[in-house]
mmCIF file of C-alpha atoms in Angstrom:
data_model
loop_
_atom_site.group_PDB
_atom_site.id
_atom_site.type_symbol
_atom_site.label_atom_id
_atom_site.label_comp_id
_atom_site.label_asym_id
_atom_site.label_seq_id
_atom_site.Cartn_x
_atom_site.Cartn_y
_atom_site.Cartn_z
ATOM 1 C CA ASP A 1 -52.383 -75.839 -43.620
ATOM 2 C CA GLY A 2 -48.480 -74.724 -45.131
ATOM 3 C CA GLY A 3 -45.634 -73.293 -42.897
ATOM 4 C CA ILE A 4 -43.240 -72.774 -40.533
ATOM 5 C CA THR A 5 -43.242 -73.704 -36.543
ATOM 6 C CA GLN A 6 -41.076 -73.390 -34.410
ATOM 7 C CA SER A 7 -41.226 -75.231 -29.997
ATOM 8 C CA PRO A 8 -40.921 -74.886 -27.813
ATOM 9 C CA LYS A 9 -43.118 -70.942 -27.602
ATOM 10 C CA TYR A 10 -41.175 -70.512 -24.797
ATOM 11 C CA LEU A 11 -38.118 -71.774 -23.285
ATOM 12 C CA PHE A 12 -36.514 -71.534 -20.056
ATOM 13 C CA ARG A 13 -32.656 -72.605 -19.443
ATOM 14 C CA LYS A 14 -30.067 -72.041 -16.359
ATOM 15 C CA GLU A 15 -26.842 -71.441 -16.819
ATOM 16 C CA GLY A 16 -24.073 -74.344 -18.108
ATOM 17 C CA GLN A 17 -27.020 -75.512 -20.133
ATOM 18 C CA ASN A 18 -27.312 -75.979 -23.742
ATOM 19 C CA VAL A 19 -30.766 -76.125 -25.214
ATOM 20 C CA THR A 20 -32.414 -76.855 -29.207
ATOM 21 C CA LEU A 21 -35.299 -74.865 -30.597
ATOM 22 C CA SER A 22 -37.265 -76.030 -33.570
ATOM 23 C CA CYS A 23 -38.157 -74.740 -37.007
ATOM 24 C CA GLU A 24 -40.121 -77.287 -39.230
ATOM 25 C CA GLN A 25 -41.595 -75.812 -42.705
ATOM 26 C CA ASN A 26 -43.282 -77.859 -44.957
ATOM 27 C CA LEU A 27 -43.718 -74.712 -47.706
ATOM 28 C CA ASN A 28 -41.139 -77.258 -49.367
ATOM 29 C CA HIS A 29 -37.960 -73.993 -49.558
ATOM 30 C CA ASP A 30 -34.737 -75.072 -49.469
ATOM 31 C CA ALA A 31 -33.490 -72.614 -47.414
ATOM 32 C CA MET A 32 -34.121 -71.999 -44.178
ATOM 33 C CA TYR A 33 -32.543 -69.203 -41.763
ATOM 34 C CA TRP A 34 -32.395 -68.575 -37.737
ATOM 35 C CA TYR A 35 -32.837 -64.663 -35.792
ATOM 36 C CA ARG A 36 -32.673 -63.408 -32.349
ATOM 37 C CA GLN A 37 -34.003 -59.749 -31.682
ATOM 38 C CA ASP A 38 -33.415 -58.574 -28.575
ATOM 39 C CA PRO A 39 -35.862 -55.843 -26.511
ATOM 40 C CA GLY A 40 -36.918 -52.577 -29.424
ATOM 41 C CA GLN A 41 -34.008 -54.115 -31.573
ATOM 42 C CA GLY A 42 -34.234 -55.691 -35.391
ATOM 43 C CA LEU A 43 -32.947 -59.283 -36.449
ATOM 44 C CA ARG A 44 -28.857 -60.621 -36.508
ATOM 45 C CA LEU A 45 -28.906 -63.616 -38.276
ATOM 46 C CA ILE A 46 -27.099 -66.319 -36.634
ATOM 47 C CA TYR A 47 -27.189 -69.783 -39.234
ATOM 48 C CA TYR A 48 -28.334 -70.210 -42.743
ATOM 49 C CA SER A 49 -28.639 -72.933 -44.646
ATOM 50 C CA GLN A 50 -29.505 -72.983 -49.090
ATOM 51 C CA ILE A 51 -29.458 -76.805 -49.511
ATOM 52 C CA VAL A 52 -29.694 -80.241 -47.785
ATOM 53 C CA ASN A 53 -26.231 -80.535 -45.684
ATOM 54 C CA ASP A 54 -24.856 -77.547 -45.426
ATOM 55 C CA PHE A 55 -24.940 -74.459 -43.562
ATOM 56 C CA GLN A 56 -23.361 -71.149 -43.520
ATOM 57 C CA LYS A 57 -22.922 -68.915 -40.231
ATOM 58 C CA GLY A 58 -24.245 -65.298 -40.239
ATOM 59 C CA ASP A 59 -23.278 -62.301 -38.038
ATOM 60 C CA ILE A 60 -23.437 -63.953 -34.726
ATOM 61 C CA ALA A 61 -22.540 -68.008 -34.033
ATOM 62 C CA GLU A 62 -20.465 -67.924 -31.731
ATOM 63 C CA GLY A 63 -22.131 -69.248 -29.055
ATOM 64 C CA TYR A 64 -24.608 -71.360 -31.679
ATOM 65 C CA SER A 65 -25.015 -74.834 -33.713
ATOM 66 C CA VAL A 66 -26.555 -75.651 -36.090
ATOM 67 C CA SER A 67 -27.372 -78.926 -38.288
ATOM 68 C CA ARG A 68 -29.687 -79.324 -41.744
ATOM 69 C CA GLU A 69 -29.684 -83.445 -42.212
ATOM 70 C CA LYS A 70 -33.489 -82.526 -43.681
ATOM 71 C CA LYS A 71 -34.844 -80.080 -46.145
ATOM 72 C CA GLU A 72 -37.787 -79.212 -43.649
ATOM 73 C CA SER A 73 -36.086 -79.452 -40.207
ATOM 74 C CA PHE A 74 -32.964 -76.663 -39.429
ATOM 75 C CA PRO A 75 -32.911 -76.653 -35.025
ATOM 76 C CA LEU A 76 -30.712 -74.604 -33.456
ATOM 77 C CA THR A 77 -28.879 -75.231 -29.882
ATOM 78 C CA VAL A 78 -27.309 -72.530 -28.919
ATOM 79 C CA THR A 79 -24.566 -73.414 -25.995
ATOM 80 C CA SER A 80 -23.526 -72.773 -22.884
ATOM 81 C CA ALA A 81 -20.566 -71.160 -24.996
ATOM 82 C CA GLN A 82 -23.370 -68.387 -26.017
ATOM 83 C CA LYS A 83 -22.939 -65.459 -23.323
ATOM 84 C CA ASN A 84 -26.017 -64.055 -22.923
ATOM 85 C CA PRO A 85 -29.002 -66.612 -25.074
ATOM 86 C CA THR A 86 -31.769 -64.233 -23.220
ATOM 87 C CA ALA A 87 -33.476 -63.167 -26.750
ATOM 88 C CA PHE A 88 -36.901 -63.707 -29.136
ATOM 89 C CA TYR A 89 -35.842 -66.204 -31.468
ATOM 90 C CA LEU A 90 -36.626 -66.235 -35.171
ATOM 91 C CA CYS A 91 -36.618 -68.838 -38.010
ATOM 92 C CA ALA A 92 -37.136 -68.496 -41.567
ATOM 93 C CA SER A 93 -37.596 -70.013 -45.007
ATOM 94 C CA ALA A 94 -37.573 -68.945 -48.447
ATOM 95 C CA THR A 95 -37.853 -70.818 -52.098
ATOM 96 C CA GLY A 96 -34.134 -69.861 -53.347
ATOM 97 C CA SER A 97 -35.625 -68.999 -56.780
ATOM 98 C CA SER A 98 -35.466 -65.399 -57.965
ATOM 99 C CA TYR A 99 -37.921 -64.002 -55.625
ATOM 100 C CA ASN A 100 -36.157 -65.606 -53.040
ATOM 101 C CA GLU A 101 -39.270 -63.789 -49.659
ATOM 102 C CA GLN A 102 -38.818 -64.642 -46.517
ATOM 103 C CA PHE A 103 -40.903 -66.353 -44.318
ATOM 104 C CA PHE A 104 -40.924 -66.065 -40.618
ATOM 105 C CA GLY A 105 -42.366 -68.541 -38.054
ATOM 106 C CA PRO A 106 -43.932 -67.744 -34.567
ATOM 107 C CA GLY A 107 -40.686 -67.363 -32.488
ATOM 108 C CA THR A 108 -39.312 -68.694 -29.016
ATOM 109 C CA ARG A 109 -38.440 -66.090 -26.460
ATOM 110 C CA LEU A 110 -35.782 -68.256 -24.441
ATOM 111 C CA THR A 111 -34.734 -66.964 -20.858
ATOM 112 C CA VAL A 112 -31.653 -67.981 -18.992
ATOM 113 C CA LEU A 113 -32.728 -68.357 -15.120
ATOM 114 C CA LYS B 1 -20.876 -54.513 -44.828
ATOM 115 C CA GLN B 2 -24.348 -53.408 -45.085
ATOM 116 C CA GLU B 3 -26.099 -51.153 -42.612
ATOM 117 C CA VAL B 4 -29.779 -50.793 -42.776
ATOM 118 C CA THR B 5 -31.778 -47.429 -40.519
ATOM 119 C CA GLN B 6 -35.771 -46.602 -39.720
ATOM 120 C CA ILE B 7 -35.865 -43.304 -38.792
ATOM 121 C CA PRO B 8 -38.107 -42.851 -36.612
ATOM 122 C CA ALA B 9 -38.346 -45.179 -33.955
ATOM 123 C CA ALA B 10 -41.599 -44.977 -33.058
ATOM 124 C CA LEU B 11 -44.748 -43.260 -34.566
ATOM 125 C CA SER B 12 -47.952 -42.186 -33.284
ATOM 126 C CA VAL B 13 -50.700 -40.358 -35.346
ATOM 127 C CA PRO B 14 -54.784 -39.788 -35.315
ATOM 128 C CA GLU B 15 -56.984 -43.030 -37.115
ATOM 129 C CA GLY B 16 -57.131 -41.578 -40.939
ATOM 130 C CA GLU B 17 -54.030 -40.388 -40.999
ATOM 131 C CA ASN B 18 -52.006 -41.293 -43.530
ATOM 132 C CA LEU B 19 -48.413 -43.464 -42.353
ATOM 133 C CA VAL B 20 -45.054 -42.817 -43.982
ATOM 134 C CA LEU B 21 -42.042 -45.029 -42.769
ATOM 135 C CA ASN B 22 -38.391 -44.641 -43.790
ATOM 136 C CA CYS B 23 -35.658 -46.664 -45.000
ATOM 137 C CA SER B 24 -32.273 -46.202 -45.807
ATOM 138 C CA PHE B 25 -29.399 -48.148 -46.347
ATOM 139 C CA THR B 26 -25.667 -47.715 -47.359
ATOM 140 C CA ASP B 27 -24.744 -50.654 -49.938
ATOM 141 C CA SER B 28 -26.548 -49.909 -53.366
ATOM 142 C CA ALA B 29 -26.334 -53.176 -54.511
ATOM 143 C CA ILE B 30 -29.015 -55.402 -53.012
ATOM 144 C CA TYR B 31 -31.414 -58.221 -54.222
ATOM 145 C CA ASN B 32 -34.299 -57.044 -53.142
ATOM 146 C CA LEU B 33 -36.107 -54.923 -50.216
ATOM 147 C CA GLN B 34 -38.278 -56.698 -48.179
ATOM 148 C CA TRP B 35 -40.836 -54.619 -45.139
ATOM 149 C CA PHE B 36 -42.734 -56.497 -42.273
ATOM 150 C CA ARG B 37 -45.073 -55.896 -39.755
ATOM 151 C CA GLN B 38 -43.817 -57.470 -36.348
ATOM 152 C CA ASP B 39 -46.769 -57.453 -33.671
ATOM 153 C CA PRO B 40 -45.745 -57.200 -30.170
ATOM 154 C CA GLY B 41 -44.259 -60.932 -29.253
ATOM 155 C CA LYS B 42 -45.434 -62.158 -33.129
ATOM 156 C CA GLY B 43 -42.602 -63.244 -36.112
ATOM 157 C CA LEU B 44 -42.860 -61.234 -38.797
ATOM 158 C CA THR B 45 -45.984 -61.327 -41.765
ATOM 159 C CA SER B 46 -44.378 -60.208 -45.009
ATOM 160 C CA LEU B 47 -45.840 -57.066 -46.305
ATOM 161 C CA LEU B 48 -44.016 -56.204 -49.889
ATOM 162 C CA LEU B 49 -40.961 -57.409 -51.650
ATOM 163 C CA ILE B 50 -39.575 -55.106 -53.888
ATOM 164 C CA GLN B 51 -37.019 -56.307 -56.374
ATOM 165 C CA SER B 52 -33.952 -53.833 -57.321
ATOM 166 C CA SER B 53 -35.000 -54.180 -60.715
ATOM 167 C CA GLN B 54 -38.250 -52.528 -59.235
ATOM 168 C CA ARG B 55 -39.209 -49.029 -58.486
ATOM 169 C CA GLU B 56 -42.795 -49.666 -55.906
ATOM 170 C CA GLN B 57 -44.421 -52.307 -55.073
ATOM 171 C CA THR B 58 -48.287 -51.249 -54.186
ATOM 172 C CA SER B 59 -50.751 -54.319 -51.797
ATOM 173 C CA GLY B 60 -54.454 -52.260 -50.605
ATOM 174 C CA ARG B 61 -53.591 -49.870 -48.795
ATOM 175 C CA LEU B 62 -49.765 -50.493 -48.655
ATOM 176 C CA ASN B 63 -47.367 -48.770 -51.455
ATOM 177 C CA ALA B 64 -43.693 -49.129 -50.630
ATOM 178 C CA SER B 65 -41.020 -47.032 -52.844
ATOM 179 C CA LEU B 66 -37.434 -47.754 -53.299
ATOM 180 C CA ASP B 67 -34.832 -45.525 -54.777
ATOM 181 C CA LYS B 68 -31.261 -47.491 -54.549
ATOM 182 C CA SER B 69 -29.103 -45.048 -56.269
ATOM 183 C CA SER B 70 -30.027 -42.918 -52.674
ATOM 184 C CA GLY B 71 -30.071 -45.768 -50.779
ATOM 185 C CA ARG B 72 -33.891 -45.007 -49.411
ATOM 186 C CA SER B 73 -37.046 -46.219 -49.249
ATOM 187 C CA THR B 74 -40.348 -45.415 -47.723
ATOM 188 C CA LEU B 75 -43.357 -47.761 -46.742
ATOM 189 C CA TYR B 76 -47.031 -45.621 -47.498
ATOM 190 C CA ILE B 77 -50.321 -46.679 -45.561
ATOM 191 C CA ALA B 78 -52.926 -44.630 -46.049
ATOM 192 C CA ALA B 79 -56.070 -44.470 -44.275
ATOM 193 C CA SER B 80 -54.311 -45.626 -41.304
ATOM 194 C CA GLN B 81 -56.765 -47.623 -38.299
ATOM 195 C CA PRO B 82 -56.396 -48.895 -35.251
ATOM 196 C CA GLY B 83 -55.441 -52.620 -36.455
ATOM 197 C CA ASP B 84 -52.412 -50.844 -38.393
ATOM 198 C CA SER B 85 -50.662 -50.616 -34.793
ATOM 199 C CA ALA B 86 -47.594 -53.224 -34.498
ATOM 200 C CA THR B 87 -43.677 -52.150 -35.642
ATOM 201 C CA TYR B 88 -42.556 -52.432 -39.507
ATOM 202 C CA LEU B 89 -39.148 -53.502 -39.809
ATOM 203 C CA CYS B 90 -37.389 -52.885 -42.887
ATOM 204 C CA ALA B 91 -35.084 -55.599 -44.924
ATOM 205 C CA VAL B 92 -32.876 -55.385 -47.215
ATOM 206 C CA MET B 93 -30.516 -58.462 -49.368
ATOM 207 C CA GLY B 94 -27.339 -58.733 -50.665
ATOM 208 C CA ALA B 95 -26.564 -58.662 -54.137
ATOM 209 C CA ALA B 96 -25.870 -62.595 -53.817
ATOM 210 C CA GLY B 97 -29.234 -62.893 -52.602
ATOM 211 C CA ASN B 98 -29.133 -65.326 -49.555
ATOM 212 C CA LYS B 99 -28.951 -63.374 -46.362
ATOM 213 C CA LEU B 100 -31.604 -60.466 -45.177
ATOM 214 C CA THR B 101 -30.486 -57.158 -42.788
ATOM 215 C CA PHE B 102 -32.988 -55.634 -41.103
ATOM 216 C CA GLY B 103 -33.540 -52.321 -39.961
ATOM 217 C CA GLY B 104 -34.150 -51.712 -35.986
ATOM 218 C CA GLY B 105 -38.088 -51.228 -37.196
ATOM 219 C CA THR B 106 -39.859 -48.135 -36.210
ATOM 220 C CA ARG B 107 -43.384 -49.044 -33.806
ATOM 221 C CA VAL B 108 -46.710 -46.999 -34.823
ATOM 222 C CA LEU B 109 -50.109 -46.279 -32.835
ATOM 223 C CA VAL B 110 -52.762 -45.653 -34.467
ATOM 224 C CA LYS B 111 -54.657 -43.383 -31.903
ATOM 225 C CA PRO B 112 -58.441 -43.624 -32.433
#
């Protein structure tokens, strides 16, 4: 069954803690993306990676970090430097071909206590 | 910097009526445009993708048009059903073909 999985579905964090959100895909896609969605708003790009061992900052990268050591995995770490981390986080992947349609995972809802 | 706007932010229609959702963007140098559906608390489901060279795409009751020169796309949903109730998001991929910019979405309610 091909697709994108994100875990956990819900995550609670105390202030000052770093947390890592998982994103895995078995679609053999080259490109992967992390977005943040706040209530009633569209998505904003945090980081993206078009190839293994390479990634670029999106529009709101401050307070976040990523790695891309394997093609199928693109974990996102929300650091204590992120001032307002409570949000819905969505991971996506795309083929990187000329078509370049993005497919999304089910999301992780992060709440800071 | 690309900006994407969706108006209205919310829309309520009786079942059976056709839906018309609007999306506008400021930079016409785009690679493609994608329409998504999002149910509450869920991820996004891709509905239609229009390449920059295309004028429209159709899938079942859905039809999306693209007018690059005026910076507009419209999603039509024919004969709406209560199951169409969701938030619809428009996203534009820049000319470099690597980043999507999203609109704020239109929340649709179809009343039985």
